[in-house]
mmCIF file with all atom_site columns, C-alpha atoms in Angstrom:
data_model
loop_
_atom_site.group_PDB
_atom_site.id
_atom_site.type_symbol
_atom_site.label_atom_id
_atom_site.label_alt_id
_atom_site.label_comp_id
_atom_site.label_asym_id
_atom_site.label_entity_id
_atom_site.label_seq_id
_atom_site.pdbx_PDB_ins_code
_atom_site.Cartn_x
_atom_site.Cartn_y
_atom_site.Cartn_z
_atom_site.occupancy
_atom_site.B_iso_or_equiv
_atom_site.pdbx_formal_charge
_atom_site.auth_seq_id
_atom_site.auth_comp_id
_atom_site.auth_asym_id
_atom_site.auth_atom_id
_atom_site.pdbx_PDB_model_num
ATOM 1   C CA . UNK S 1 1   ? 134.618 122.973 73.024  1.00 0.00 ? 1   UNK S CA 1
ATOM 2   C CA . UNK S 1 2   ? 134.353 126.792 72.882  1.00 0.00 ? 2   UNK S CA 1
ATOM 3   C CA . UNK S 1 3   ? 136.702 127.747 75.518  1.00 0.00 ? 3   UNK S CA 1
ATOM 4   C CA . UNK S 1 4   ? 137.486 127.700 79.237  1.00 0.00 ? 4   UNK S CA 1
ATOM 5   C CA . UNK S 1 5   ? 134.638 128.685 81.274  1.00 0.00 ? 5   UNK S CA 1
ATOM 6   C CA . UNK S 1 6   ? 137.482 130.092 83.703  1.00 0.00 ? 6   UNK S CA 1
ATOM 7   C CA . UNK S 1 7   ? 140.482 131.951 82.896  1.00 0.00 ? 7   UNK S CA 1
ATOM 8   C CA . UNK S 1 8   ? 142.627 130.541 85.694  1.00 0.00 ? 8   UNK S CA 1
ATOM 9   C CA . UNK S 1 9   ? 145.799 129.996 83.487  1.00 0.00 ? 9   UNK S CA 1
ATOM 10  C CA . UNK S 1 10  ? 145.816 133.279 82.467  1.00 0.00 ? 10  UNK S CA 1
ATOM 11  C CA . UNK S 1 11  ? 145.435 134.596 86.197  1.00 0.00 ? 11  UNK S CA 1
ATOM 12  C CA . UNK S 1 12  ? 147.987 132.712 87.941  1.00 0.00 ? 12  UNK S CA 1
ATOM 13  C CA . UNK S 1 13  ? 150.822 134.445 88.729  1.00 0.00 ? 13  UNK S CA 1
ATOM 14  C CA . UNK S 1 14  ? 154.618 133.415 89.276  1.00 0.00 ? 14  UNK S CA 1
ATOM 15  C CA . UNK S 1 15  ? 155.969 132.662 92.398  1.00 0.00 ? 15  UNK S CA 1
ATOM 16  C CA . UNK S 1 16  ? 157.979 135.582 93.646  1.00 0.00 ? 16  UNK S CA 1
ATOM 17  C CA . UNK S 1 17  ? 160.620 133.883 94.951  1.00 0.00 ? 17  UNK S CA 1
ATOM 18  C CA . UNK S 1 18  ? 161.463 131.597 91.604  1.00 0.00 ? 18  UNK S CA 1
ATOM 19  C CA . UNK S 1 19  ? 159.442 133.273 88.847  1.00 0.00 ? 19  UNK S CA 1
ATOM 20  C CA . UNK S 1 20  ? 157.799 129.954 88.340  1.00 0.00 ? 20  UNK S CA 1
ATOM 21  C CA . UNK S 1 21  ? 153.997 129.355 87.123  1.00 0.00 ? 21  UNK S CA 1
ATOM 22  C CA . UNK S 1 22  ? 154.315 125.240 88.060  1.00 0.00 ? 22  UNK S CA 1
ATOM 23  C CA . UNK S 1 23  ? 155.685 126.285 91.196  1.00 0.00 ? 23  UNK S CA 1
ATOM 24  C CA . UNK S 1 24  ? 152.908 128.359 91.983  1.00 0.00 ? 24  UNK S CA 1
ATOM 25  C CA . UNK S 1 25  ? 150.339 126.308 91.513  1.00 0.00 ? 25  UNK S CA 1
ATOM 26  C CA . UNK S 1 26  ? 152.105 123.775 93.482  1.00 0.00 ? 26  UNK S CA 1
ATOM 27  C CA . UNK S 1 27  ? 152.082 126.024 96.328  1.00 0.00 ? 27  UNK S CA 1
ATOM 28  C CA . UNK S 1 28  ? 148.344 126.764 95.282  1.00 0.00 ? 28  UNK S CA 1
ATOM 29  C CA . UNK S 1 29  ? 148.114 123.098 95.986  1.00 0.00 ? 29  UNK S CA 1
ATOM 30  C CA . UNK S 1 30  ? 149.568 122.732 99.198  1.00 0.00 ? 30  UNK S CA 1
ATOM 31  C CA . UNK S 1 31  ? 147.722 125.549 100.501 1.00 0.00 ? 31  UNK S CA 1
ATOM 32  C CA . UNK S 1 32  ? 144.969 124.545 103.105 1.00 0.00 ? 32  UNK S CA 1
ATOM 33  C CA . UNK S 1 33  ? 142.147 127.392 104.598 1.00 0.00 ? 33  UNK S CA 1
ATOM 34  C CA . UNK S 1 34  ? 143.805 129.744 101.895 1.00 0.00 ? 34  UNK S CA 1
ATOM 35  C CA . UNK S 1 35  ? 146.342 130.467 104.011 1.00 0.00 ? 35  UNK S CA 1
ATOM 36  C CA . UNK S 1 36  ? 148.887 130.995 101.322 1.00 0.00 ? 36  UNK S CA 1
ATOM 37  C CA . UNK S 1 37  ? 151.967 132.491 103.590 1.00 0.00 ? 37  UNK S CA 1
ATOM 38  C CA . UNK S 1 38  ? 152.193 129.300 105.315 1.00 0.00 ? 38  UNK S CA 1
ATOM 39  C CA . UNK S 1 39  ? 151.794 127.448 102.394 1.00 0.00 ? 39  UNK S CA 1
ATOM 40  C CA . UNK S 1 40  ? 154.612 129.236 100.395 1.00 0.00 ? 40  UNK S CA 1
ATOM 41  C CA . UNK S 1 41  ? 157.050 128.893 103.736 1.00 0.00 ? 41  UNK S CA 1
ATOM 42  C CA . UNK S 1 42  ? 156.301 124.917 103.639 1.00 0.00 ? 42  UNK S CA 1
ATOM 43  C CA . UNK S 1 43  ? 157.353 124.894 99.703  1.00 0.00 ? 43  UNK S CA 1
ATOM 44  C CA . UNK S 1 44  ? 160.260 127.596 99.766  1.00 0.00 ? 44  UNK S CA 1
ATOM 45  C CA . UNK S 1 45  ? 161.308 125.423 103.159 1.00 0.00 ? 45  UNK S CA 1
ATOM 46  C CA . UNK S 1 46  ? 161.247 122.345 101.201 1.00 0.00 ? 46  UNK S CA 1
ATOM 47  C CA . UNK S 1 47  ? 163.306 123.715 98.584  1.00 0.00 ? 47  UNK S CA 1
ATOM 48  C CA . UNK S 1 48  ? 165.950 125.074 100.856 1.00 0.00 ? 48  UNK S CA 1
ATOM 49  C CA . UNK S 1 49  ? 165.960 121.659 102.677 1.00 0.00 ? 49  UNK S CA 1
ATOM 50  C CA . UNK S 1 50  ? 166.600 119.923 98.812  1.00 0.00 ? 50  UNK S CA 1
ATOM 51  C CA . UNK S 1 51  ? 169.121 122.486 97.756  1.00 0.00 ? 51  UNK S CA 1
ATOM 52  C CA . UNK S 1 52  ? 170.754 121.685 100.884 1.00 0.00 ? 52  UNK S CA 1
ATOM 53  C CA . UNK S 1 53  ? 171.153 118.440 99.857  1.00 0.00 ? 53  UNK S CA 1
ATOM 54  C CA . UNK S 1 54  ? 172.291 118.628 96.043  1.00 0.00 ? 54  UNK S CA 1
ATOM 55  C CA . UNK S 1 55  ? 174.474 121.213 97.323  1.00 0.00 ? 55  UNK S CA 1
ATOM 56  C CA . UNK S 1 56  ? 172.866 123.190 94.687  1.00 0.00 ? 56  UNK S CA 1
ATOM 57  C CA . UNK S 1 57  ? 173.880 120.967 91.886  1.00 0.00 ? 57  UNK S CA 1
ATOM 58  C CA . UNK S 1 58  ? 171.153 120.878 90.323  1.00 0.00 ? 58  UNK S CA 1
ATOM 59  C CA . UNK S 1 59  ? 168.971 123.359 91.857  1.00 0.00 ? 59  UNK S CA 1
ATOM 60  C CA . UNK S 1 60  ? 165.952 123.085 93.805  1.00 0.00 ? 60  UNK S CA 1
ATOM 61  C CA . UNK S 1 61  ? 163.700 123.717 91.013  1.00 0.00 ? 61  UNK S CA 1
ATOM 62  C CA . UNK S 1 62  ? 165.497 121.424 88.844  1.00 0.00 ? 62  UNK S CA 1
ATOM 63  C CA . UNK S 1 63  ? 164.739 118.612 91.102  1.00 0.00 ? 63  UNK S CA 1
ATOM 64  C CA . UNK S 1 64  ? 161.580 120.124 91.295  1.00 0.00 ? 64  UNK S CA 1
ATOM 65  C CA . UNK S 1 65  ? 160.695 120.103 87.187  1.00 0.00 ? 65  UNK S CA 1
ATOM 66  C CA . UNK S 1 66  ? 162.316 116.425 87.538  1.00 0.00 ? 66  UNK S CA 1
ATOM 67  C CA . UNK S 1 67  ? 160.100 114.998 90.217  1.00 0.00 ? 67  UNK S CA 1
ATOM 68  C CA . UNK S 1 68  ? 157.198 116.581 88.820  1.00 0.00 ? 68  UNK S CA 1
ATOM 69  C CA . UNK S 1 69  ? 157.889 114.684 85.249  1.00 0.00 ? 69  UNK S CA 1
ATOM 70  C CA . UNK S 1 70  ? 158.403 111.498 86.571  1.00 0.00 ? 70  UNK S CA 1
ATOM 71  C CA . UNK S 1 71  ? 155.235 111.386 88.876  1.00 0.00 ? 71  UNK S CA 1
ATOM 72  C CA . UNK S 1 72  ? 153.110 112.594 85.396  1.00 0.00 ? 72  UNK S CA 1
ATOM 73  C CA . UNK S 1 73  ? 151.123 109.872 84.251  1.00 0.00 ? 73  UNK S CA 1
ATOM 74  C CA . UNK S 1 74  ? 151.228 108.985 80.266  1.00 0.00 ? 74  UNK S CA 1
ATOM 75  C CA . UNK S 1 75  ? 147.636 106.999 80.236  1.00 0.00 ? 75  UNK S CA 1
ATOM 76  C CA . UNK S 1 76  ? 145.347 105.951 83.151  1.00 0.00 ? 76  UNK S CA 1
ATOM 77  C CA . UNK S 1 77  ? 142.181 104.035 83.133  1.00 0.00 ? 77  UNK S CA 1
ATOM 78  C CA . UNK S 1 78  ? 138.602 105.598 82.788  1.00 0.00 ? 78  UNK S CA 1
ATOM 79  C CA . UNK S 1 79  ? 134.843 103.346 83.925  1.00 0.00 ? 79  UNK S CA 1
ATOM 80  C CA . UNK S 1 80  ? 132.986 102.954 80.819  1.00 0.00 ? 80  UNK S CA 1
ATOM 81  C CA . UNK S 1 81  ? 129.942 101.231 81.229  1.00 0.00 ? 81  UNK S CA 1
ATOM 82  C CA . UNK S 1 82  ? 129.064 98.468  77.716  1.00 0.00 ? 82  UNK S CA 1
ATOM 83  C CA . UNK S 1 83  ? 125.978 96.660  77.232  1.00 0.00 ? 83  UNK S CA 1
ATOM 84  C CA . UNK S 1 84  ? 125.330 95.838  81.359  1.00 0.00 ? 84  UNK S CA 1
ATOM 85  C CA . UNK S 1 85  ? 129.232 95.365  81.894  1.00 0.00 ? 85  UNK S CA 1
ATOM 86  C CA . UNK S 1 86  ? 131.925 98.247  83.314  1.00 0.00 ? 86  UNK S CA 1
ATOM 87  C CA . UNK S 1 87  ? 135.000 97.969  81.638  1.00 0.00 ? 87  UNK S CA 1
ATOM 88  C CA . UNK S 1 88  ? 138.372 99.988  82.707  1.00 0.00 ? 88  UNK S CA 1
ATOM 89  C CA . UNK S 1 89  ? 139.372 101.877 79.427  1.00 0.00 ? 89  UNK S CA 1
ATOM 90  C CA . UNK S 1 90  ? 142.784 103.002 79.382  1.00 0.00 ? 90  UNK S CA 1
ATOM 91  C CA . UNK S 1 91  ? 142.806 106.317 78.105  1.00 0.00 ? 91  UNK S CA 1
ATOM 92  C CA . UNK S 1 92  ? 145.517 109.257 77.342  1.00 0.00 ? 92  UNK S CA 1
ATOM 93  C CA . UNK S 1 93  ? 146.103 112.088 80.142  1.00 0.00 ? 93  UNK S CA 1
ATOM 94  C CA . UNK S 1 94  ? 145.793 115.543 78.963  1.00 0.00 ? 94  UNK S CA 1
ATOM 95  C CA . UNK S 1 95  ? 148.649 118.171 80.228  1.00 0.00 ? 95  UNK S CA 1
ATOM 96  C CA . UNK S 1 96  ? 146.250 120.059 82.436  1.00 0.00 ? 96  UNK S CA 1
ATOM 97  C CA . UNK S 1 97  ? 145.124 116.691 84.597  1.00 0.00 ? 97  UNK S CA 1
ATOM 98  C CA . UNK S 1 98  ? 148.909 115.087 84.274  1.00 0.00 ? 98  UNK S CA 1
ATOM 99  C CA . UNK S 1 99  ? 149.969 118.015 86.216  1.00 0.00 ? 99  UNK S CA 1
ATOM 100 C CA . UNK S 1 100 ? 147.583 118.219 88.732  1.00 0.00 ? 100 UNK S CA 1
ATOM 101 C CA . UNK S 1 101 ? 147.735 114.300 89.328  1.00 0.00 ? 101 UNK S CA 1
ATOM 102 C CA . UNK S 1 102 ? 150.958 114.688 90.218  1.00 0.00 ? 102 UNK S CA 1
ATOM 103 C CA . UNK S 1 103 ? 150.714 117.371 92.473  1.00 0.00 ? 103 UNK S CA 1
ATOM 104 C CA . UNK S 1 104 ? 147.765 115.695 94.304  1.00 0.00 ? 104 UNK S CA 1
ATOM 105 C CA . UNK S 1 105 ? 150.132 112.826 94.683  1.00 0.00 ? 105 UNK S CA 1
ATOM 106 C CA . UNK S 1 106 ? 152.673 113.999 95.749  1.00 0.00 ? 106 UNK S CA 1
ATOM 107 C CA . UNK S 1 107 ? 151.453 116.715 98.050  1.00 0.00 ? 107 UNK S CA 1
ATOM 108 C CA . UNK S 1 108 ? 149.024 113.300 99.589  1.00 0.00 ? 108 UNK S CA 1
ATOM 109 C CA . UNK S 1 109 ? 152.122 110.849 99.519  1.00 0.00 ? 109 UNK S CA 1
ATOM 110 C CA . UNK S 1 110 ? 154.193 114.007 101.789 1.00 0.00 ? 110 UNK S CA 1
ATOM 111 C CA . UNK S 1 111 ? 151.016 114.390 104.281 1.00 0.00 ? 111 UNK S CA 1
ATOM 112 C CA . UNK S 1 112 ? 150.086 110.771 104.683 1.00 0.00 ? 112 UNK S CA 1
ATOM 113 C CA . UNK S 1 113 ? 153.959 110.609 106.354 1.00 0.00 ? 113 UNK S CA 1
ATOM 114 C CA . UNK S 1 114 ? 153.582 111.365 109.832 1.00 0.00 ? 114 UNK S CA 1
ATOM 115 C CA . UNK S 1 115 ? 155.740 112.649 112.574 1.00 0.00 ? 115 UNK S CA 1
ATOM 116 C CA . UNK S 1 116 ? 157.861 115.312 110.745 1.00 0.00 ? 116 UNK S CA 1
ATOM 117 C CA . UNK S 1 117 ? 157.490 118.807 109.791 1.00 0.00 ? 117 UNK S CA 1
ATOM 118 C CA . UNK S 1 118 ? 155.656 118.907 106.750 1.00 0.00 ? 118 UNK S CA 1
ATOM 119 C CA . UNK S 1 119 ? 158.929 120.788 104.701 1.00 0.00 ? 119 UNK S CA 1
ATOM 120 C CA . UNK S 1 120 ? 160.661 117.954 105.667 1.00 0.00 ? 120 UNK S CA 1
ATOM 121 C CA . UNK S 1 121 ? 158.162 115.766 104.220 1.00 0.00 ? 121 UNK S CA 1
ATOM 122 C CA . UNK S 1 122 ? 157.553 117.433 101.087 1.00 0.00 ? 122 UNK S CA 1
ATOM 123 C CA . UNK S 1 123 ? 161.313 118.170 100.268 1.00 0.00 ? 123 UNK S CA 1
ATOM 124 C CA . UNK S 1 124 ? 162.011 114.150 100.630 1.00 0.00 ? 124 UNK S CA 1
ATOM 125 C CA . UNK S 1 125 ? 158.735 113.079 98.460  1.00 0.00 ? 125 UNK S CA 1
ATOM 126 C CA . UNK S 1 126 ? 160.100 115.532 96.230  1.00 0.00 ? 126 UNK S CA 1
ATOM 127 C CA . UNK S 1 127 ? 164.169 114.571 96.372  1.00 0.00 ? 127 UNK S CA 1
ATOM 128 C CA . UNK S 1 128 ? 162.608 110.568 96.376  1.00 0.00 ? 128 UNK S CA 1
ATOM 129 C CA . UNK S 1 129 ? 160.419 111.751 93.034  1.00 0.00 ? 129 UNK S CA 1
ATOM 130 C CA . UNK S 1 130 ? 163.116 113.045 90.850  1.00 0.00 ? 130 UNK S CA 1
ATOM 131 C CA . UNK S 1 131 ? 165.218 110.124 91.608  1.00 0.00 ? 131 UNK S CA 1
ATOM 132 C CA . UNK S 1 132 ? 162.459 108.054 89.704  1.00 0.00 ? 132 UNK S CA 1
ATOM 133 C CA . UNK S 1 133 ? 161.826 106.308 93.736  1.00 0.00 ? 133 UNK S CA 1
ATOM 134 C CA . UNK S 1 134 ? 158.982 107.174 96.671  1.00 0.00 ? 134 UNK S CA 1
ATOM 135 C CA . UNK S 1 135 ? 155.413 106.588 97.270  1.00 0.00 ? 135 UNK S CA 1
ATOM 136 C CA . UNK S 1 136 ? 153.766 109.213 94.412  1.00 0.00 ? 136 UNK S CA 1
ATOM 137 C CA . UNK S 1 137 ? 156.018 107.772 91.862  1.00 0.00 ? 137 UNK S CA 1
ATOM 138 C CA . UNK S 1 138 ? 154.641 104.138 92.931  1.00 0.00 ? 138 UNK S CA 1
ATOM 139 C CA . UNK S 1 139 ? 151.087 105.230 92.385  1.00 0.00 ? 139 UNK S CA 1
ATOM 140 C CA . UNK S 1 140 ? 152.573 106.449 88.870  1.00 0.00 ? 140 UNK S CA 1
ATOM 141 C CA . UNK S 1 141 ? 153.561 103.026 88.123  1.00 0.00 ? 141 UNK S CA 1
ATOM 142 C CA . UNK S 1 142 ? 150.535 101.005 89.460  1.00 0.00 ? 142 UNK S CA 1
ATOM 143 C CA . UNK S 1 143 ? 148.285 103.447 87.279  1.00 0.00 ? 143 UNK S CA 1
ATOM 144 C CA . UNK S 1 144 ? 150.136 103.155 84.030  1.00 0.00 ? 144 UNK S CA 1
ATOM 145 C CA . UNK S 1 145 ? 150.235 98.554  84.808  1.00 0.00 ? 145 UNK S CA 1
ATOM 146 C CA . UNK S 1 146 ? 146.288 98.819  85.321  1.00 0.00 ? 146 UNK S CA 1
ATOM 147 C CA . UNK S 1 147 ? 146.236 100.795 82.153  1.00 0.00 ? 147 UNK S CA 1
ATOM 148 C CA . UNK S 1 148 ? 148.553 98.186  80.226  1.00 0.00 ? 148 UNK S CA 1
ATOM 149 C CA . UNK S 1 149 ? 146.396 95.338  81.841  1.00 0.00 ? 149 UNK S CA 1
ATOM 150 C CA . UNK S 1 150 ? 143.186 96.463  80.467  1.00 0.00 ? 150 UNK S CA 1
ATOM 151 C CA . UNK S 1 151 ? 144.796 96.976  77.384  1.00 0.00 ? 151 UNK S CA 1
ATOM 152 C CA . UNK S 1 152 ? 142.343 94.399  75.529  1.00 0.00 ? 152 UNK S CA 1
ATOM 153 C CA . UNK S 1 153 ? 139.296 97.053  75.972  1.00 0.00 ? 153 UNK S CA 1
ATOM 154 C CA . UNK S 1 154 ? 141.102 99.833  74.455  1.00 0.00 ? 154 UNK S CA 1
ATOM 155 C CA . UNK S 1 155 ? 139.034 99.958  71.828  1.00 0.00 ? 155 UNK S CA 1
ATOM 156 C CA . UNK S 1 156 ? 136.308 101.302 74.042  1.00 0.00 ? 156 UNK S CA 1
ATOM 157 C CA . UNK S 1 157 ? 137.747 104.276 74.303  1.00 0.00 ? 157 UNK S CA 1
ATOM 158 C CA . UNK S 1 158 ? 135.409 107.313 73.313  1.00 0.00 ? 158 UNK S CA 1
#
């Protein structure tokens, strides 16, 4: 492939508070109606809440980086269709889509939790996430056992 048809990575900018690219997408993601003020106080909120908690040690973004690497899936499984049959391929994840499965799992796993401020919600997702435990790293593990179940049909990978 020639290139990116956008240059998104080139135009996203660090979050002012942190200086962090992940952490502003993440914030990109949580947005909703592009209001981005709110969605930055929900994030920056949820950090406070987790630093809070670690009493700094480590530090929000730390926790952050952590629950964000354990939610990443390795491999997940892809429909290819062989001679009248669908088959679930497992398949490797690139970096672009491992990141942004993660987000969209965790951000999903926060909202589908009702009754709470959404801060609230999003700081314990993350806190549960970089302790390896919680609901996004559960879809995490269900993905990579289908992808170790289909394992025999591997070899239809393309």
């Amino acid at each position: 492939m020639a290139g990116r048809i956008t240059k998104s990575e080139e135009q996203l900018r660090p979050d002012p508070k942190f200086g962090n690219k992940a952490l502003s997408r993440f914030i990109n993601c949580v947005m909703r109606d592009g209001k981005k003020s709110v969605a930055q106080r929900v994030v920056y909120d949820a950090l406070q809440l987790i630093e809070e908690r670690t009493k700094g040690n480590p530090s929000a973004i730390e926790v952050f980086e952590a629950a964000i690497d354990n939610v990443k899936p390795r491999v997940e499984v892809r429909s290819k269709r062989v001679g009248g049959a669908n088959y679930q391929v497992p398949m490797q994840v690139n970096r672009r889509r491992q990141m942004s499965l993660a987000y969209r799992w965790i951000i999903n796993s926060a909202r589908d939790e009702k009754g709470k401020p959404m801060a609230q919600r999003l700081a314990r997702e993350l806190y549960d996430a970089s302790n390896r435990e919680g609901k996004a790293v559960n879809i995490r593990e269900q993905t990579h056992r289908m992808a170790d179940a289909n394992k025999a049909f591997a070899h239809f990978a393309w």
